[in-house]
Amino acid sequence: MGNQLGSAGLMLVNTLINIYLFLLMLRFLLQASRADYFNPLSQTVVKITQPVVGPFQSFLGPVAGRFDLATLAAGFVLKVASIIAIFMVIGIGMPPIAGLVIAGIAALANAILKIYFFAMIVMIILSWVAPNASHPAALLVMQLVEPIMAPVRRIIPPLGMIDLSPIVVFIAINLIDGLVIGSLIRAAGISGALVGL
C-alpha cells in the first residue's frame, strides 16, 4: 500500500512538473512568435514562470531577439533535475548523463509540440464558432500559431473557404512526435512517462 502511495505521489509530482514545463515552453513560444506581451494571458504566464526563469536571466542576460534562452535553460534544468530526483527516490541511482541530456531535450520538444497541437485545435474551433473573436485568449492563440501556419499557407494557399494548412501542420506535428521525439526517448533509455509522453 505504501509503495503504491509513493508511486502515485511521484507520478503526481512528475505531472505537476510537466504542467510547469508546458507553461515555460508556452512562454518561450510566445516570445518566439512575438505575441502581444501585454495580453493578460501572456502576463499571467510570465508571472507564473518568472521565479524559475529569473535566476537564468541573471546568468544568461535578458531576452535578445526572438529566442528566450533563459526560459529554455530553465525548462531543461527543471526537467533534468526532476528525472534525477525521481530516479534517486525510486532507488535506481543516477541515470547516465548522456541519457539525461537527451531526455531533457526530448521533454522540451514534446512540450512545444503539445502546445502547438492544442493551439491548432483551439484555432480550428474558433474559426468555426467565432472567426472574428477579439477575446485575449483567441488573439494569443492566433499569434502563437501564425508563424508555423504562414509558411504552409504560402505553399498551399486556401482553396476558397477551405484552408488545408492546418491538416499539413497536424501531419508534421505527428511525424516529428513519432519519429524525432520517439527516437530521442529510445536513445535516452529513460521511460517516456518521465519525459512527459
mmCIF file with all atom_site columns, C-alpha atoms in Angstrom:
data_model
loop_
_atom_site.group_PDB
_atom_site.id
_atom_site.type_symbol
_atom_site.label_atom_id
_atom_site.label_alt_id
_atom_site.label_comp_id
_atom_site.label_asym_id
_atom_site.label_entity_id
_atom_site.label_seq_id
_atom_site.pdbx_PDB_ins_code
_atom_site.Cartn_x
_atom_site.Cartn_y
_atom_site.Cartn_z
_atom_site.occupancy
_atom_site.B_iso_or_equiv
_atom_site.pdbx_formal_charge
_atom_site.auth_seq_id
_atom_site.auth_comp_id
_atom_site.auth_asym_id
_atom_site.auth_atom_id
_atom_site.pdbx_PDB_model_num
ATOM 1   C CA . MET A 1 1   ? 0.000   0.000  0.000   1.00 0.00 ? 1   MET A CA 1
ATOM 2   C CA . GLY A 1 2   ? 2.806   2.411  0.960   1.00 0.00 ? 2   GLY A CA 1
ATOM 3   C CA . ASN A 1 3   ? 4.655   1.592  -2.277  1.00 0.00 ? 3   ASN A CA 1
ATOM 4   C CA . GLN A 1 4   ? 1.518   2.376  -4.324  1.00 0.00 ? 4   GLN A CA 1
ATOM 5   C CA . LEU A 1 5   ? 1.079   5.691  -2.485  1.00 0.00 ? 5   LEU A CA 1
ATOM 6   C CA . GLY A 1 6   ? 4.735   6.519  -3.131  1.00 0.00 ? 6   GLY A CA 1
ATOM 7   C CA . SER A 1 7   ? 4.374   5.734  -6.849  1.00 0.00 ? 7   SER A CA 1
ATOM 8   C CA . ALA A 1 8   ? 1.182   7.799  -7.051  1.00 0.00 ? 8   ALA A CA 1
ATOM 9   C CA . GLY A 1 9   ? 2.940   10.683 -5.278  1.00 0.00 ? 9   GLY A CA 1
ATOM 10  C CA . LEU A 1 10  ? 5.888   10.517 -7.694  1.00 0.00 ? 10  LEU A CA 1
ATOM 11  C CA . MET A 1 11  ? 3.566   10.486 -10.699 1.00 0.00 ? 11  MET A CA 1
ATOM 12  C CA . LEU A 1 12  ? 1.657   13.472 -9.287  1.00 0.00 ? 12  LEU A CA 1
ATOM 13  C CA . VAL A 1 13  ? 4.890   15.439 -8.796  1.00 0.00 ? 13  VAL A CA 1
ATOM 14  C CA . ASN A 1 14  ? 6.048   14.469 -12.295 1.00 0.00 ? 14  ASN A CA 1
ATOM 15  C CA . THR A 1 15  ? 2.700   15.614 -13.750 1.00 0.00 ? 15  THR A CA 1
ATOM 16  C CA . LEU A 1 16  ? 2.928   18.969 -11.943 1.00 0.00 ? 16  LEU A CA 1
ATOM 17  C CA . ILE A 1 17  ? 6.488   19.451 -13.235 1.00 0.00 ? 17  ILE A CA 1
ATOM 18  C CA . ASN A 1 18  ? 5.311   18.634 -16.775 1.00 0.00 ? 18  ASN A CA 1
ATOM 19  C CA . ILE A 1 19  ? 2.500   21.210 -16.478 1.00 0.00 ? 19  ILE A CA 1
ATOM 20  C CA . TYR A 1 20  ? 5.035   23.821 -15.325 1.00 0.00 ? 20  TYR A CA 1
ATOM 21  C CA . LEU A 1 21  ? 7.354   22.828 -18.183 1.00 0.00 ? 21  LEU A CA 1
ATOM 22  C CA . PHE A 1 22  ? 4.373   23.308 -20.525 1.00 0.00 ? 22  PHE A CA 1
ATOM 23  C CA . LEU A 1 23  ? 3.988   26.877 -19.177 1.00 0.00 ? 23  LEU A CA 1
ATOM 24  C CA . LEU A 1 24  ? 7.718   27.545 -19.584 1.00 0.00 ? 24  LEU A CA 1
ATOM 25  C CA . MET A 1 25  ? 7.643   26.395 -23.210 1.00 0.00 ? 25  MET A CA 1
ATOM 26  C CA . LEU A 1 26  ? 4.475   28.442 -23.776 1.00 0.00 ? 26  LEU A CA 1
ATOM 27  C CA . ARG A 1 27  ? 6.405   31.484 -22.550 1.00 0.00 ? 27  ARG A CA 1
ATOM 28  C CA . PHE A 1 28  ? 9.265   30.596 -24.914 1.00 0.00 ? 28  PHE A CA 1
ATOM 29  C CA . LEU A 1 29  ? 6.904   30.212 -27.900 1.00 0.00 ? 29  LEU A CA 1
ATOM 30  C CA . LEU A 1 30  ? 5.018   33.430 -27.144 1.00 0.00 ? 30  LEU A CA 1
ATOM 31  C CA . GLN A 1 31  ? 8.337   35.279 -27.244 1.00 0.00 ? 31  GLN A CA 1
ATOM 32  C CA . ALA A 1 32  ? 9.456   33.443 -30.399 1.00 0.00 ? 32  ALA A CA 1
ATOM 33  C CA . SER A 1 33  ? 6.185   34.238 -32.197 1.00 0.00 ? 33  SER A CA 1
ATOM 34  C CA . ARG A 1 34  ? 6.300   37.869 -30.988 1.00 0.00 ? 34  ARG A CA 1
ATOM 35  C CA . ALA A 1 35  ? 2.859   37.519 -29.427 1.00 0.00 ? 35  ALA A CA 1
ATOM 36  C CA . ASP A 1 36  ? 1.408   40.519 -27.571 1.00 0.00 ? 36  ASP A CA 1
ATOM 37  C CA . TYR A 1 37  ? 3.458   40.764 -24.361 1.00 0.00 ? 37  TYR A CA 1
ATOM 38  C CA . PHE A 1 38  ? 0.789   42.939 -22.711 1.00 0.00 ? 38  PHE A CA 1
ATOM 39  C CA . ASN A 1 39  ? -2.007  40.432 -23.332 1.00 0.00 ? 39  ASN A CA 1
ATOM 40  C CA . PRO A 1 40  ? -3.362  39.458 -19.866 1.00 0.00 ? 40  PRO A CA 1
ATOM 41  C CA . LEU A 1 41  ? -2.684  35.771 -20.547 1.00 0.00 ? 41  LEU A CA 1
ATOM 42  C CA . SER A 1 42  ? 0.902   36.489 -21.622 1.00 0.00 ? 42  SER A CA 1
ATOM 43  C CA . GLN A 1 43  ? 1.394   38.461 -18.425 1.00 0.00 ? 43  GLN A CA 1
ATOM 44  C CA . THR A 1 44  ? -0.014  35.580 -16.353 1.00 0.00 ? 44  THR A CA 1
ATOM 45  C CA . VAL A 1 45  ? 2.354   33.067 -17.984 1.00 0.00 ? 45  VAL A CA 1
ATOM 46  C CA . VAL A 1 46  ? 5.316   35.404 -17.356 1.00 0.00 ? 46  VAL A CA 1
ATOM 47  C CA . LYS A 1 47  ? 4.357   35.920 -13.690 1.00 0.00 ? 47  LYS A CA 1
ATOM 48  C CA . ILE A 1 48  ? 3.933   32.181 -13.045 1.00 0.00 ? 48  ILE A CA 1
ATOM 49  C CA . THR A 1 49  ? 7.240   31.250 -14.708 1.00 0.00 ? 49  THR A CA 1
ATOM 50  C CA . GLN A 1 50  ? 9.399   34.195 -13.603 1.00 0.00 ? 50  GLN A CA 1
ATOM 51  C CA . PRO A 1 51  ? 10.513  32.629 -10.270 1.00 0.00 ? 51  PRO A CA 1
ATOM 52  C CA . VAL A 1 52  ? 12.239  29.829 -12.205 1.00 0.00 ? 52  VAL A CA 1
ATOM 53  C CA . VAL A 1 53  ? 13.347  31.857 -15.248 1.00 0.00 ? 53  VAL A CA 1
ATOM 54  C CA . GLY A 1 54  ? 14.670  34.850 -13.229 1.00 0.00 ? 54  GLY A CA 1
ATOM 55  C CA . PRO A 1 55  ? 17.919  33.217 -12.000 1.00 0.00 ? 55  PRO A CA 1
ATOM 56  C CA . PHE A 1 56  ? 18.706  32.057 -15.553 1.00 0.00 ? 56  PHE A CA 1
ATOM 57  C CA . GLN A 1 57  ? 18.104  35.578 -16.896 1.00 0.00 ? 57  GLN A CA 1
ATOM 58  C CA . SER A 1 58  ? 20.649  36.975 -14.457 1.00 0.00 ? 58  SER A CA 1
ATOM 59  C CA . PHE A 1 59  ? 23.153  34.389 -15.724 1.00 0.00 ? 59  PHE A CA 1
ATOM 60  C CA . LEU A 1 60  ? 22.311  34.381 -19.462 1.00 0.00 ? 60  LEU A CA 1
ATOM 61  C CA . GLY A 1 61  ? 21.179  38.001 -19.697 1.00 0.00 ? 61  GLY A CA 1
ATOM 62  C CA . PRO A 1 62  ? 17.841  39.460 -20.833 1.00 0.00 ? 62  PRO A CA 1
ATOM 63  C CA . VAL A 1 63  ? 15.963  38.279 -23.908 1.00 0.00 ? 63  VAL A CA 1
ATOM 64  C CA . ALA A 1 64  ? 17.691  39.399 -27.078 1.00 0.00 ? 64  ALA A CA 1
ATOM 65  C CA . GLY A 1 65  ? 15.694  38.803 -30.226 1.00 0.00 ? 65  GLY A CA 1
ATOM 66  C CA . ARG A 1 66  ? 13.035  36.175 -30.608 1.00 0.00 ? 66  ARG A CA 1
ATOM 67  C CA . PHE A 1 67  ? 14.523  33.285 -28.670 1.00 0.00 ? 67  PHE A CA 1
ATOM 68  C CA . ASP A 1 68  ? 14.478  33.373 -24.885 1.00 0.00 ? 68  ASP A CA 1
ATOM 69  C CA . LEU A 1 69  ? 17.442  31.144 -23.986 1.00 0.00 ? 69  LEU A CA 1
ATOM 70  C CA . ALA A 1 70  ? 16.909  31.683 -20.239 1.00 0.00 ? 70  ALA A CA 1
ATOM 71  C CA . THR A 1 71  ? 13.443  30.099 -20.461 1.00 0.00 ? 71  THR A CA 1
ATOM 72  C CA . LEU A 1 72  ? 14.783  27.161 -22.493 1.00 0.00 ? 72  LEU A CA 1
ATOM 73  C CA . ALA A 1 73  ? 17.605  26.634 -19.983 1.00 0.00 ? 73  ALA A CA 1
ATOM 74  C CA . ALA A 1 74  ? 15.174  26.851 -17.058 1.00 0.00 ? 74  ALA A CA 1
ATOM 75  C CA . GLY A 1 75  ? 12.898  24.225 -18.624 1.00 0.00 ? 75  GLY A CA 1
ATOM 76  C CA . PHE A 1 76  ? 15.812  21.935 -19.422 1.00 0.00 ? 76  PHE A CA 1
ATOM 77  C CA . VAL A 1 77  ? 17.347  22.144 -15.926 1.00 0.00 ? 77  VAL A CA 1
ATOM 78  C CA . LEU A 1 78  ? 13.944  21.719 -14.241 1.00 0.00 ? 78  LEU A CA 1
ATOM 79  C CA . LYS A 1 79  ? 13.155  18.581 -16.232 1.00 0.00 ? 79  LYS A CA 1
ATOM 80  C CA . VAL A 1 80  ? 16.593  17.009 -15.841 1.00 0.00 ? 80  VAL A CA 1
ATOM 81  C CA . ALA A 1 81  ? 16.569  17.721 -12.083 1.00 0.00 ? 81  ALA A CA 1
ATOM 82  C CA . SER A 1 82  ? 13.110  16.148 -11.758 1.00 0.00 ? 82  SER A CA 1
ATOM 83  C CA . ILE A 1 83  ? 14.241  12.993 -13.598 1.00 0.00 ? 83  ILE A CA 1
ATOM 84  C CA . ILE A 1 84  ? 17.324  12.711 -11.341 1.00 0.00 ? 84  ILE A CA 1
ATOM 85  C CA . ALA A 1 85  ? 15.155  13.219 -8.223  1.00 0.00 ? 85  ALA A CA 1
ATOM 86  C CA . ILE A 1 86  ? 12.664  10.540 -9.318  1.00 0.00 ? 86  ILE A CA 1
ATOM 87  C CA . PHE A 1 87  ? 15.486  8.079  -10.051 1.00 0.00 ? 87  PHE A CA 1
ATOM 88  C CA . MET A 1 88  ? 17.006  8.748  -6.624  1.00 0.00 ? 88  MET A CA 1
ATOM 89  C CA . VAL A 1 89  ? 13.672  8.364  -4.803  1.00 0.00 ? 89  VAL A CA 1
ATOM 90  C CA . ILE A 1 90  ? 12.914  5.125  -6.641  1.00 0.00 ? 90  ILE A CA 1
ATOM 91  C CA . GLY A 1 91  ? 16.382  3.893  -5.653  1.00 0.00 ? 91  GLY A CA 1
ATOM 92  C CA . ILE A 1 92  ? 17.709  3.239  -9.161  1.00 0.00 ? 92  ILE A CA 1
ATOM 93  C CA . GLY A 1 93  ? 20.583  5.700  -8.747  1.00 0.00 ? 93  GLY A CA 1
ATOM 94  C CA . MET A 1 94  ? 21.925  8.352  -11.072 1.00 0.00 ? 94  MET A CA 1
ATOM 95  C CA . PRO A 1 95  ? 20.926  7.839  -14.726 1.00 0.00 ? 95  PRO A CA 1
ATOM 96  C CA . PRO A 1 96  ? 23.643  8.262  -17.416 1.00 0.00 ? 96  PRO A CA 1
ATOM 97  C CA . ILE A 1 97  ? 24.460  11.925 -18.185 1.00 0.00 ? 97  ILE A CA 1
ATOM 98  C CA . ALA A 1 98  ? 24.006  11.442 -21.957 1.00 0.00 ? 98  ALA A CA 1
ATOM 99  C CA . GLY A 1 99  ? 20.576  9.895  -21.345 1.00 0.00 ? 99  GLY A CA 1
ATOM 100 C CA . LEU A 1 100 ? 19.601  12.799 -19.098 1.00 0.00 ? 100 LEU A CA 1
ATOM 101 C CA . VAL A 1 101 ? 20.621  15.397 -21.689 1.00 0.00 ? 101 VAL A CA 1
ATOM 102 C CA . ILE A 1 102 ? 18.702  13.602 -24.449 1.00 0.00 ? 102 ILE A CA 1
ATOM 103 C CA . ALA A 1 103 ? 15.651  13.147 -22.178 1.00 0.00 ? 103 ALA A CA 1
ATOM 104 C CA . GLY A 1 104 ? 15.726  16.869 -21.278 1.00 0.00 ? 104 GLY A CA 1
ATOM 105 C CA . ILE A 1 105 ? 15.815  17.868 -24.953 1.00 0.00 ? 105 ILE A CA 1
ATOM 106 C CA . ALA A 1 106 ? 13.021  15.388 -25.749 1.00 0.00 ? 106 ALA A CA 1
ATOM 107 C CA . ALA A 1 107 ? 10.879  16.802 -22.911 1.00 0.00 ? 107 ALA A CA 1
ATOM 108 C CA . LEU A 1 108 ? 11.256  20.379 -24.215 1.00 0.00 ? 108 LEU A CA 1
ATOM 109 C CA . ALA A 1 109 ? 10.460  19.331 -27.788 1.00 0.00 ? 109 ALA A CA 1
ATOM 110 C CA . ASN A 1 110 ? 7.496   17.259 -26.597 1.00 0.00 ? 110 ASN A CA 1
ATOM 111 C CA . ALA A 1 111 ? 6.055   20.198 -24.631 1.00 0.00 ? 111 ALA A CA 1
ATOM 112 C CA . ILE A 1 112 ? 6.453   22.520 -27.644 1.00 0.00 ? 112 ILE A CA 1
ATOM 113 C CA . LEU A 1 113 ? 4.689   20.049 -29.946 1.00 0.00 ? 113 LEU A CA 1
ATOM 114 C CA . LYS A 1 114 ? 1.837   19.627 -27.441 1.00 0.00 ? 114 LYS A CA 1
ATOM 115 C CA . ILE A 1 115 ? 1.384   23.398 -27.215 1.00 0.00 ? 115 ILE A CA 1
ATOM 116 C CA . TYR A 1 116 ? 1.182   23.700 -30.991 1.00 0.00 ? 116 TYR A CA 1
ATOM 117 C CA . PHE A 1 117 ? -1.174  20.697 -31.200 1.00 0.00 ? 117 PHE A CA 1
ATOM 118 C CA . PHE A 1 118 ? -3.638  22.133 -28.667 1.00 0.00 ? 118 PHE A CA 1
ATOM 119 C CA . ALA A 1 119 ? -3.322  25.664 -30.065 1.00 0.00 ? 119 ALA A CA 1
ATOM 120 C CA . MET A 1 120 ? -4.153  24.336 -33.550 1.00 0.00 ? 120 MET A CA 1
ATOM 121 C CA . ILE A 1 121 ? -7.267  22.590 -32.228 1.00 0.00 ? 121 ILE A CA 1
ATOM 122 C CA . VAL A 1 122 ? -8.385  25.785 -30.465 1.00 0.00 ? 122 VAL A CA 1
ATOM 123 C CA . MET A 1 123 ? -7.679  27.810 -33.635 1.00 0.00 ? 123 MET A CA 1
ATOM 124 C CA . ILE A 1 124 ? -9.779  25.446 -35.788 1.00 0.00 ? 124 ILE A CA 1
ATOM 125 C CA . ILE A 1 125 ? -12.689 25.520 -33.314 1.00 0.00 ? 125 ILE A CA 1
ATOM 126 C CA . LEU A 1 126 ? -12.508 29.322 -33.135 1.00 0.00 ? 126 LEU A CA 1
ATOM 127 C CA . SER A 1 127 ? -12.506 29.592 -36.929 1.00 0.00 ? 127 SER A CA 1
ATOM 128 C CA . TRP A 1 128 ? -15.824 27.700 -36.948 1.00 0.00 ? 128 TRP A CA 1
ATOM 129 C CA . VAL A 1 129 ? -17.642 29.246 -33.989 1.00 0.00 ? 129 VAL A CA 1
ATOM 130 C CA . ALA A 1 130 ? -16.099 32.726 -33.641 1.00 0.00 ? 130 ALA A CA 1
ATOM 131 C CA . PRO A 1 131 ? -13.942 33.593 -36.657 1.00 0.00 ? 131 PRO A CA 1
ATOM 132 C CA . ASN A 1 132 ? -13.532 37.250 -35.638 1.00 0.00 ? 132 ASN A CA 1
ATOM 133 C CA . ALA A 1 133 ? -13.150 36.732 -31.887 1.00 0.00 ? 133 ALA A CA 1
ATOM 134 C CA . SER A 1 134 ? -11.384 39.528 -30.042 1.00 0.00 ? 134 SER A CA 1
ATOM 135 C CA . HIS A 1 135 ? -11.015 37.737 -26.706 1.00 0.00 ? 135 HIS A CA 1
ATOM 136 C CA . PRO A 1 136 ? -7.391  37.907 -25.373 1.00 0.00 ? 136 PRO A CA 1
ATOM 137 C CA . ALA A 1 137 ? -7.107  34.086 -25.415 1.00 0.00 ? 137 ALA A CA 1
ATOM 138 C CA . ALA A 1 138 ? -8.292  33.878 -29.038 1.00 0.00 ? 138 ALA A CA 1
ATOM 139 C CA . LEU A 1 139 ? -5.870  36.605 -30.139 1.00 0.00 ? 139 LEU A CA 1
ATOM 140 C CA . LEU A 1 140 ? -2.988  34.899 -28.350 1.00 0.00 ? 140 LEU A CA 1
ATOM 141 C CA . VAL A 1 141 ? -3.738  31.531 -29.990 1.00 0.00 ? 141 VAL A CA 1
ATOM 142 C CA . MET A 1 142 ? -3.798  33.149 -33.435 1.00 0.00 ? 142 MET A CA 1
ATOM 143 C CA . GLN A 1 143 ? -0.498  34.948 -32.766 1.00 0.00 ? 143 GLN A CA 1
ATOM 144 C CA . LEU A 1 144 ? 1.043   31.719 -31.484 1.00 0.00 ? 144 LEU A CA 1
ATOM 145 C CA . VAL A 1 145 ? 0.181   29.528 -34.483 1.00 0.00 ? 145 VAL A CA 1
ATOM 146 C CA . GLU A 1 146 ? 0.675   32.102 -37.236 1.00 0.00 ? 146 GLU A CA 1
ATOM 147 C CA . PRO A 1 147 ? 4.477   31.609 -37.525 1.00 0.00 ? 147 PRO A CA 1
ATOM 148 C CA . ILE A 1 148 ? 4.016   27.900 -38.303 1.00 0.00 ? 148 ILE A CA 1
ATOM 149 C CA . MET A 1 149 ? 0.887   28.389 -40.444 1.00 0.00 ? 149 MET A CA 1
ATOM 150 C CA . ALA A 1 150 ? 2.178   31.203 -42.683 1.00 0.00 ? 150 ALA A CA 1
ATOM 151 C CA . PRO A 1 151 ? 4.938   29.193 -44.447 1.00 0.00 ? 151 PRO A CA 1
ATOM 152 C CA . VAL A 1 152 ? 2.483   26.348 -45.133 1.00 0.00 ? 152 VAL A CA 1
ATOM 153 C CA . ARG A 1 153 ? -0.126  28.790 -46.471 1.00 0.00 ? 153 ARG A CA 1
ATOM 154 C CA . ARG A 1 154 ? 2.467   30.165 -48.903 1.00 0.00 ? 154 ARG A CA 1
ATOM 155 C CA . ILE A 1 155 ? 2.979   26.667 -50.318 1.00 0.00 ? 155 ILE A CA 1
ATOM 156 C CA . ILE A 1 156 ? -0.674  25.562 -50.110 1.00 0.00 ? 156 ILE A CA 1
ATOM 157 C CA . PRO A 1 157 ? -2.909  28.641 -50.378 1.00 0.00 ? 157 PRO A CA 1
ATOM 158 C CA . PRO A 1 158 ? -6.532  28.385 -49.159 1.00 0.00 ? 158 PRO A CA 1
ATOM 159 C CA . LEU A 1 159 ? -8.959  26.912 -51.713 1.00 0.00 ? 159 LEU A CA 1
ATOM 160 C CA . GLY A 1 160 ? -11.820 29.388 -51.409 1.00 0.00 ? 160 GLY A CA 1
ATOM 161 C CA . MET A 1 161 ? -13.299 28.828 -47.938 1.00 0.00 ? 161 MET A CA 1
ATOM 162 C CA . ILE A 1 162 ? -11.187 25.712 -47.302 1.00 0.00 ? 162 ILE A CA 1
ATOM 163 C CA . ASP A 1 163 ? -7.765  26.091 -45.666 1.00 0.00 ? 163 ASP A CA 1
ATOM 164 C CA . LEU A 1 164 ? -5.740  22.868 -45.865 1.00 0.00 ? 164 LEU A CA 1
ATOM 165 C CA . SER A 1 165 ? -2.710  24.245 -43.991 1.00 0.00 ? 165 SER A CA 1
ATOM 166 C CA . PRO A 1 166 ? -3.880  23.026 -40.537 1.00 0.00 ? 166 PRO A CA 1
ATOM 167 C CA . ILE A 1 167 ? -4.007  19.442 -41.863 1.00 0.00 ? 167 ILE A CA 1
ATOM 168 C CA . VAL A 1 168 ? -0.418  19.736 -43.142 1.00 0.00 ? 168 VAL A CA 1
ATOM 169 C CA . VAL A 1 169 ? 0.733   21.179 -39.814 1.00 0.00 ? 169 VAL A CA 1
ATOM 170 C CA . PHE A 1 170 ? -1.026  18.375 -37.865 1.00 0.00 ? 170 PHE A CA 1
ATOM 171 C CA . ILE A 1 171 ? 0.691   15.765 -40.057 1.00 0.00 ? 171 ILE A CA 1
ATOM 172 C CA . ALA A 1 172 ? 4.065   17.471 -39.493 1.00 0.00 ? 172 ALA A CA 1
ATOM 173 C CA . ILE A 1 173 ? 3.487   17.576 -35.709 1.00 0.00 ? 173 ILE A CA 1
ATOM 174 C CA . ASN A 1 174 ? 2.608   13.864 -35.655 1.00 0.00 ? 174 ASN A CA 1
ATOM 175 C CA . LEU A 1 175 ? 5.617   12.930 -37.810 1.00 0.00 ? 175 LEU A CA 1
ATOM 176 C CA . ILE A 1 176 ? 8.026   14.927 -35.635 1.00 0.00 ? 176 ILE A CA 1
ATOM 177 C CA . ASP A 1 177 ? 6.448   13.484 -32.492 1.00 0.00 ? 177 ASP A CA 1
ATOM 178 C CA . GLY A 1 178 ? 6.596   9.895  -33.743 1.00 0.00 ? 178 GLY A CA 1
ATOM 179 C CA . LEU A 1 179 ? 9.966   9.924  -35.478 1.00 0.00 ? 179 LEU A CA 1
ATOM 180 C CA . VAL A 1 180 ? 12.118  12.537 -33.724 1.00 0.00 ? 180 VAL A CA 1
ATOM 181 C CA . ILE A 1 181 ? 10.770  12.537 -30.157 1.00 0.00 ? 181 ILE A CA 1
ATOM 182 C CA . GLY A 1 182 ? 10.297  8.753  -30.208 1.00 0.00 ? 182 GLY A CA 1
ATOM 183 C CA . SER A 1 183 ? 13.905  8.274  -31.351 1.00 0.00 ? 183 SER A CA 1
ATOM 184 C CA . LEU A 1 184 ? 15.191  10.647 -28.671 1.00 0.00 ? 184 LEU A CA 1
ATOM 185 C CA . ILE A 1 185 ? 13.290  8.786  -25.939 1.00 0.00 ? 185 ILE A CA 1
ATOM 186 C CA . ARG A 1 186 ? 14.647  5.436  -27.112 1.00 0.00 ? 186 ARG A CA 1
ATOM 187 C CA . ALA A 1 187 ? 18.187  6.880  -27.280 1.00 0.00 ? 187 ALA A CA 1
ATOM 188 C CA . ALA A 1 188 ? 17.854  8.328  -23.766 1.00 0.00 ? 188 ALA A CA 1
ATOM 189 C CA . GLY A 1 189 ? 16.894  4.958  -22.310 1.00 0.00 ? 189 GLY A CA 1
ATOM 190 C CA . ILE A 1 190 ? 14.537  6.698  -19.862 1.00 0.00 ? 190 ILE A CA 1
ATOM 191 C CA . SER A 1 191 ? 10.831  5.945  -19.565 1.00 0.00 ? 191 SER A CA 1
ATOM 192 C CA . GLY A 1 192 ? 8.622   8.115  -21.783 1.00 0.00 ? 192 GLY A CA 1
ATOM 193 C CA . ALA A 1 193 ? 6.348   8.663  -18.761 1.00 0.00 ? 193 ALA A CA 1
ATOM 194 C CA . LEU A 1 194 ? 9.162   10.552 -17.007 1.00 0.00 ? 194 LEU A CA 1
ATOM 195 C CA . VAL A 1 195 ? 9.804   12.711 -20.045 1.00 0.00 ? 195 VAL A CA 1
ATOM 196 C CA . GLY A 1 196 ? 6.160   13.696 -20.361 1.00 0.00 ? 196 GLY A CA 1
ATOM 197 C CA . LEU A 1 197 ? 4.853   11.494 -23.167 1.00 0.00 ? 197 LEU A CA 1
#
